[in-house]
Amino acid sequence: MSSYLTRKTAGDTEWFTKSRFGMFIHWGLYSMPARHEWVKCYERIGEEKYDKYFKYFNPDLYDPKQWAARAKAAGMKYAVFTTKHHEGFCMFDSAYTDYKCTNTPAGRDLVKEYVDAFRAEGIRIGFYYSLIDWHHPHFTIDQLHPRRDDKNAKELNEGRDMRIYAEYMRNQVRELLTNYGKIDILWFDFSYDKTDEEPYASYDWMTGKGKDEWESEKLIELARSLQPGVIIDNRAGLDQDLWTPEQYQPLEWVKDKKTGELLTWEACQTFSGSWGYHRDESTWKSPEMLIRMLVNTVALGGNLLMNVGPTSRGYLDKRAVDSLKVFEDWMKYNSRSIYGCTMAEPEFTAPCDCRFTQSEDGKRLYCHLFAYPYAHLQLFGLAGKVDYVQFLHDGSELLFTEGKVNHFSFGASENKDLLVVELPPIKPDVIVPVVEIFLK
Ligand code: GLC
């Protein structure tokens, strides 16, 4: 058994850490301007102009069965869908607002169709729910709000009451956790302080928002009462089940800063930079980087939540499909080094340019070759511990020697700890080849 124990929390994280890989889906009205899901904030767009998107939102090609099939093929075991993003638009048929998809040309509950399609593929269901809301009339104007630069911004806040908004959120979370069957993850987003950094410092009378504004204790209590096993992230400003490093890769297992305890964590990453569909973005990650990200994450005991931003017509564009295909091709033959795997025990140190993962039961060690070495893979500390070695992608045997290097070289000396795996001189046609090591 793995010796790494993470902090116990209320949510059921057991299936989650075994699964390791999920799909994030950012979809909303912002897929129409197609220049970042924060466009309303960045460009300070007023309601009247933003209403154009509401008026014309028509995802006529939305077929979540296809998304689910692609997610499954890519090896993703769960999904997290934006039921409402910061723009405030609801992708579900809420009784508490008119600002929802059923009142647009879309004319149907898009969350429901997502849930049905993904569940049918055996994929676990997550809901992202934005705490920030740039549409709700009681959400006060702060330094992130699209109207922060209005001349009368301060006056606009008169009469706005965050307590009414907090109640609105509870009502919607109740709907989301009641009307769609079992929900596995609830992903709140996010809390922020007033910072001293420009450009925000100049908004001197504005404040940040966090657990007090969201009334997070009540919100979370409600969520747990409706869905006892649900995994909840930390972004409502209270430590819960899940730590969520965003758009960076941790260099070690995420720990509690004070106690040093290991935590359950999930890196979230985009294919191209923005979360929502961005037509003109050209910073798409290379296939190598995508696979390495997944491997690096699992090698440090984490999960990877990889994002797609569907178009406003409701399909995944070619660039997203191609990126998912990278995972599909690799996972088809190599997923055994990912599912049910975690950071290798401290006694094992991966060689240069390699990453280890290890199965939970400790019996298999996986060496991921980020750079393909010539002919020999030298593994220190493994001599005497290994029963059998093969390439994972094709299950072909890899011969090995122990205690000595089995080739002529000056100064080659005996080393009792050393195990040397003989590799074919040409790298197999796999982005990141994996050496599967069966331990004694
Ligand atoms: C952020 C962004 C956002 C995105 C999210 C994903 O905090 O505000 O647009 O949804 O993180 O992690």
XYZ file of C-alpha atoms and ligand atoms in Angstrom:
452
model
C 0.000 0.000 0.000
C 1.060 3.553 -0.700
C 2.489 5.201 2.392
C 1.100 8.618 1.454
C -1.931 9.552 3.483
C -3.892 12.664 2.659
C -5.955 14.644 5.130
C -9.382 13.108 5.639
C -12.221 15.399 4.647
C -16.019 15.192 4.461
C -16.313 14.479 0.717
C -15.743 11.097 -0.898
C -12.343 11.475 -2.560
C -11.600 7.785 -2.912
C -12.962 7.352 -6.454
C -11.527 10.738 -7.329
C -7.871 10.052 -6.609
C -8.116 6.719 -8.397
C -9.534 8.442 -11.473
C -6.815 11.079 -11.831
C -8.096 12.667 -15.027
C -11.172 14.788 -15.730
C -12.667 17.208 -18.250
C -13.415 20.829 -17.385
C -16.031 22.453 -19.623
C -16.339 26.232 -19.791
C -19.378 27.156 -21.763
C -21.616 30.186 -21.554
C -22.611 33.341 -23.420
C -18.928 34.340 -23.541
C -18.388 31.692 -26.201
C -20.047 34.170 -28.619
C -17.624 37.108 -28.322
C -15.045 34.298 -28.291
C -12.324 36.433 -26.772
C -12.087 35.161 -23.172
C -14.722 34.271 -20.586
C -13.790 37.444 -18.698
C -14.634 39.637 -21.697
C -17.442 41.383 -19.843
C -14.997 42.482 -17.142
C -11.995 43.142 -19.369
C -13.927 45.274 -21.849
C -16.282 46.755 -19.233
C -19.310 45.699 -21.238
C -22.654 47.004 -19.989
C -25.803 44.906 -19.716
C -27.406 46.325 -22.824
C -24.545 45.316 -25.053
C -24.038 41.963 -23.351
C -27.747 41.247 -23.855
C -27.042 40.768 -27.542
C -25.398 37.489 -26.649
C -28.424 36.469 -24.633
C -30.674 37.348 -27.538
C -28.763 35.294 -30.097
C -27.349 32.387 -28.091
C -28.302 29.408 -30.197
C -26.184 26.276 -29.759
C -27.882 24.407 -32.581
C -25.055 21.886 -32.813
C -24.930 21.047 -29.112
C -24.624 17.291 -28.810
C -23.242 16.444 -25.371
C -23.224 12.752 -26.275
C -20.360 13.551 -28.615
C -18.520 15.481 -25.924
C -19.000 12.607 -23.519
C -17.746 10.097 -26.079
C -14.636 12.187 -26.660
C -14.022 12.638 -22.943
C -14.345 8.928 -22.412
C -12.031 8.112 -25.295
C -9.462 10.540 -23.878
C -9.558 8.570 -20.639
C -11.362 11.191 -18.564
C -13.345 9.727 -15.693
C -15.229 12.788 -14.514
C -16.309 16.166 -15.808
C -16.957 19.597 -14.340
C -19.371 21.835 -16.261
C -19.923 25.579 -15.787
C -23.538 25.836 -14.687
C -22.999 29.584 -14.223
C -19.825 31.575 -14.807
C -18.920 35.092 -13.628
C -21.164 36.660 -16.283
C -24.107 35.323 -14.253
C -25.849 33.500 -17.093
C -27.389 30.182 -16.031
C -26.994 27.128 -18.223
C -29.837 25.448 -16.347
C -33.523 26.095 -15.866
C -33.431 27.945 -12.550
C -36.653 29.141 -10.946
C -34.799 32.086 -9.408
C -33.803 34.027 -12.502
C -34.855 34.800 -16.059
C -31.225 35.026 -17.058
C -31.002 31.439 -18.199
C -30.599 29.348 -21.303
C -34.255 28.335 -21.515
C -35.087 31.977 -22.299
C -32.647 32.178 -25.204
C -32.995 30.569 -28.640
C -31.288 27.548 -27.023
C -34.656 26.907 -25.406
C -33.632 23.960 -23.259
C -31.828 23.003 -20.056
C -28.231 22.557 -21.198
C -27.027 21.272 -17.839
C -29.594 18.503 -17.907
C -28.442 17.305 -21.307
C -24.824 17.367 -20.160
C -25.660 15.329 -17.064
C -27.638 12.724 -18.994
C -25.017 12.312 -21.705
C -21.992 12.068 -19.428
C -23.677 9.853 -16.895
C -24.672 7.488 -19.709
C -20.963 7.088 -20.523
C -20.156 6.284 -16.907
C -18.448 9.633 -16.344
C -18.859 11.222 -12.910
C -20.699 14.527 -12.765
C -19.306 17.805 -11.471
C -20.844 21.281 -11.381
C -18.823 24.474 -11.472
C -20.767 27.334 -9.912
C -19.436 30.882 -9.958
C -19.673 32.805 -6.703
C -18.962 35.922 -8.692
C -21.963 37.241 -10.608
C -21.711 40.305 -12.845
C -25.387 40.242 -13.722
C -27.195 39.916 -10.417
C -28.626 43.283 -9.279
C -27.576 42.712 -5.659
C -23.990 41.720 -6.398
C -22.029 44.787 -5.334
C -19.632 46.523 -7.655
C -16.041 45.828 -6.743
C -12.685 46.051 -8.450
C -13.404 43.108 -10.768
C -16.885 44.198 -11.787
C -17.501 45.339 -15.395
C -18.998 48.608 -14.097
C -16.106 49.494 -11.797
C -15.196 52.497 -13.945
C -18.676 53.938 -14.278
C -18.673 57.502 -13.003
C -21.446 56.697 -10.580
C -20.087 53.286 -9.607
C -20.234 54.086 -5.917
C -23.862 55.178 -6.108
C -24.756 52.067 -8.061
C -24.033 50.068 -4.942
C -26.671 51.873 -2.930
C -29.440 49.436 -2.259
C -27.403 46.423 -3.381
C -27.483 43.761 -0.707
C -25.081 40.832 -0.816
C -27.259 38.932 1.661
C -29.971 38.731 -0.961
C -27.392 37.491 -3.442
C -26.087 34.882 -0.974
C -29.609 33.574 -0.577
C -29.967 33.442 -4.365
C -26.861 31.269 -4.508
C -28.230 28.910 -1.876
C -31.448 28.605 -3.838
C -29.577 27.780 -7.007
C -27.220 25.345 -5.352
C -30.272 23.624 -3.901
C -31.699 23.327 -7.409
C -28.467 22.006 -8.830
C -28.056 19.439 -6.091
C -31.688 18.343 -6.118
C -32.795 18.228 -9.742
C -29.996 16.311 -11.451
C -29.417 13.135 -9.457
C -26.105 12.305 -7.828
C -23.533 15.068 -8.115
C -19.948 14.091 -7.426
C -18.181 17.455 -7.405
C -19.214 21.012 -6.616
C -16.643 23.494 -7.826
C -17.148 27.011 -6.425
C -15.205 29.897 -7.957
C -13.798 32.128 -6.327
C -12.850 34.416 -3.397
C -10.502 37.379 -3.632
C -9.039 40.046 -1.416
C -8.758 43.676 -2.159
C -5.158 43.925 -3.254
C -2.638 46.741 -3.081
C -1.537 45.982 -6.592
C -2.382 48.182 -9.537
C -4.777 48.483 -11.250
C -6.952 47.395 -8.344
C -5.423 49.604 -5.659
C -6.942 52.688 -7.235
C -10.456 51.395 -6.564
C -10.045 52.611 -3.034
C -13.584 52.237 -1.680
C -14.051 48.761 -3.108
C -13.463 45.527 -1.257
C -12.750 41.922 -2.104
C -15.246 39.134 -1.520
C -14.911 35.932 0.443
C -16.596 33.544 2.815
C -18.480 36.268 4.668
C -20.045 37.710 1.520
C -20.859 34.268 0.112
C -22.060 33.053 3.532
C -19.978 30.028 2.705
C -20.665 28.114 5.893
C -24.389 28.008 5.173
C -23.818 27.337 1.493
C -21.564 24.378 2.151
C -23.725 22.998 4.905
C -26.641 23.047 2.506
C -24.610 21.309 -0.199
C -23.449 18.577 2.151
C -26.953 17.992 3.468
C -28.245 17.450 -0.070
C -25.306 15.435 -1.438
C -23.363 13.933 1.454
C -20.482 12.481 -0.588
C -19.959 15.497 -2.815
C -16.397 16.792 -3.235
C -16.198 20.552 -2.673
C -13.255 22.750 -3.605
C -11.684 25.463 -1.457
C -12.538 28.524 -3.390
C -15.485 29.599 -1.286
C -12.857 30.636 1.244
C -13.142 27.631 3.563
C -10.876 24.602 3.445
C -12.870 21.655 2.159
C -11.901 18.555 0.192
C -9.995 19.869 -2.759
C -7.061 22.222 -3.448
C -7.072 23.567 -6.986
C -3.826 24.993 -8.400
C -4.803 26.788 -11.593
C -2.699 27.161 -14.747
C 0.523 26.171 -13.036
C 2.016 22.801 -12.195
C 3.019 22.281 -8.560
C 6.565 21.026 -8.087
C 5.686 18.926 -5.065
C 2.635 17.297 -3.507
C 0.341 20.106 -2.315
C 0.591 20.334 1.473
C -0.994 22.269 4.287
C 1.405 25.143 4.860
C 1.092 24.970 8.625
C 0.813 21.284 9.433
C 2.597 19.822 6.409
C -0.283 17.371 5.872
C -0.715 16.065 2.330
C -3.863 17.348 0.631
C -6.098 16.151 -2.162
C -5.300 18.338 -5.141
C -6.266 18.835 -8.732
C -4.405 21.006 -11.219
C -6.685 22.657 -13.764
C -5.246 23.531 -17.131
C -6.361 24.874 -20.486
C -5.377 23.797 -23.971
C -4.734 27.348 -25.118
C -4.830 29.887 -22.269
C -8.422 31.046 -21.862
C -11.142 28.795 -20.451
C -14.001 29.889 -22.647
C -13.810 29.409 -26.422
C -11.257 31.874 -27.786
C -11.247 32.047 -31.538
C -7.991 33.920 -32.068
C -5.787 32.371 -29.440
C -2.706 30.697 -30.855
C -1.010 29.469 -27.696
C -2.161 25.861 -27.938
C -0.069 23.412 -25.958
C 1.997 20.820 -27.790
C 1.140 17.102 -27.547
C 4.328 16.502 -25.526
C 3.400 19.164 -23.028
C -0.105 17.778 -22.596
C 1.040 14.265 -21.794
C 3.827 15.495 -19.561
C 1.390 17.615 -17.607
C -0.750 14.614 -16.856
C 2.238 12.485 -15.896
C 3.830 15.227 -13.776
C 0.557 15.672 -11.928
C 0.066 12.012 -11.058
C 3.771 11.693 -10.211
C 3.101 14.207 -7.415
C -0.112 12.601 -6.191
C -2.551 14.939 -7.946
C -5.381 14.940 -10.493
C -5.543 16.834 -13.768
C -8.681 18.649 -14.888
C -8.183 19.523 -18.542
C -10.430 22.196 -20.005
C -12.364 22.497 -23.237
C -14.201 25.642 -24.314
C -16.950 24.669 -26.765
C -18.031 27.092 -29.501
C -21.273 29.040 -29.174
C -22.874 26.658 -31.646
C -22.155 23.883 -29.200
C -19.394 21.821 -30.711
C -15.726 21.306 -29.875
C -13.609 22.906 -32.555
C -10.919 20.997 -34.413
C -8.104 22.260 -32.210
C -9.828 20.967 -29.093
C -10.712 17.668 -30.750
C -7.108 17.208 -31.860
C -5.838 17.952 -28.361
C -8.231 15.433 -26.839
C -7.054 12.931 -29.415
C -3.504 13.300 -28.067
C -4.759 11.984 -24.730
C -6.867 9.334 -26.417
C -3.910 7.928 -28.347
C -1.642 7.885 -25.337
C -4.158 6.739 -22.724
C -5.375 3.891 -24.883
C -2.118 2.031 -24.186
C -0.664 3.774 -21.154
C -3.505 4.548 -18.756
C -2.314 1.826 -16.377
C 0.418 4.208 -15.218
C -2.234 6.836 -14.410
C -5.390 5.251 -12.942
C -4.975 4.115 -9.373
C -1.423 5.407 -9.376
C 0.277 7.992 -7.238
C 3.663 9.370 -6.278
C 6.311 6.644 -6.032
C 7.537 5.697 -2.584
C 10.452 7.824 -1.383
C 12.881 4.888 -1.721
C 12.578 5.187 -5.511
C 14.270 8.077 -7.282
C 13.497 8.529 -10.958
C 16.497 8.805 -13.283
C 17.281 11.996 -15.171
C 14.494 13.063 -17.619
C 12.074 10.485 -16.202
C 9.041 10.539 -13.918
C 7.878 7.690 -11.694
C 4.364 6.777 -10.716
C 3.473 3.753 -8.617
C 0.327 1.692 -8.263
C -1.539 2.149 -4.967
C -0.804 -1.442 -3.939
C 2.880 -0.716 -4.455
C 3.433 -3.644 -6.814
C 4.102 -1.782 -10.049
C 6.402 1.104 -10.739
C 6.115 3.142 -13.940
C 9.039 4.980 -15.435
C 7.935 7.649 -17.943
C 10.697 8.534 -20.404
C 10.440 12.264 -21.119
C 13.714 12.149 -23.047
C 14.548 8.822 -24.620
C 17.917 7.547 -23.414
C 20.238 5.661 -25.683
C 20.124 1.910 -25.148
C 20.235 1.800 -21.349
C 17.972 3.005 -18.592
C 19.900 3.067 -15.326
C 17.813 2.640 -12.228
C 19.668 3.036 -8.959
C 18.292 1.377 -5.866
C 16.252 -1.175 -7.787
C 18.625 -4.126 -8.024
C 17.160 -7.182 -6.340
C 13.679 -5.686 -6.160
C 12.425 -6.304 -9.673
C 10.633 -9.358 -11.026
C 9.852 -8.366 -14.619
C 10.070 -5.334 -16.916
C 8.201 -4.423 -20.088
C 7.152 -1.496 -22.240
C 3.645 -0.595 -21.189
C 2.308 0.367 -24.632
C 2.891 -3.042 -26.254
C 3.707 -5.319 -23.340
C 7.052 -6.289 -24.865
C 9.731 -7.583 -22.540
C 12.689 -5.390 -21.645
C 15.729 -7.311 -20.508
C 17.683 -6.062 -17.541
C 20.842 -6.726 -15.596
C 21.527 -6.098 -11.943
C 24.637 -5.001 -10.133
C 26.645 -4.188 -13.228
C 26.411 -2.437 -16.567
C 26.222 -5.084 -19.259
C 28.310 -3.346 -21.865
C 31.926 -2.380 -22.426
C 32.773 0.970 -21.020
C 35.815 2.466 -19.397
C 35.448 2.853 -15.724
C 32.238 0.837 -15.589
C 32.219 -0.503 -12.111
C 30.111 -2.855 -10.151
C 27.277 -1.180 -8.361
C 25.185 -3.424 -6.186
C 22.156 -1.123 -6.280
C 22.067 -0.603 -9.992
C 19.537 -2.145 -12.325
C 19.995 -1.491 -16.019
C 17.135 -1.910 -18.475
C 18.114 -2.496 -22.080
C 16.121 -0.296 -24.444
C 15.826 -0.564 -28.215
C 17.945 2.140 -29.862
C 14.964 3.800 -31.552
C 12.261 5.410 -29.465
C 8.942 3.652 -29.988
C 6.266 5.740 -31.671
C 4.720 6.884 -28.387
C 4.884 10.490 -27.185
C 6.035 9.465 -23.737
C 7.038 5.779 -23.589
C 6.457 4.060 -20.258
C 8.550 1.274 -18.745
C 6.413 -0.932 -16.532
C 8.344 -2.469 -13.663
C 6.840 -5.342 -11.684
C 8.322 -5.338 -8.213
C 8.996 -8.505 -6.261
C -10.612 31.410 -12.565
C -11.236 32.256 -13.577
C -12.009 31.512 -14.498
C -11.943 30.037 -14.592
C -11.400 29.356 -13.403
C -10.943 27.952 -13.595
O -10.567 31.758 -11.327
O -11.902 33.330 -13.033
O -12.446 32.178 -15.593
O -13.225 29.594 -14.613
O -10.564 30.059 -12.679
O -10.093 27.514 -12.610
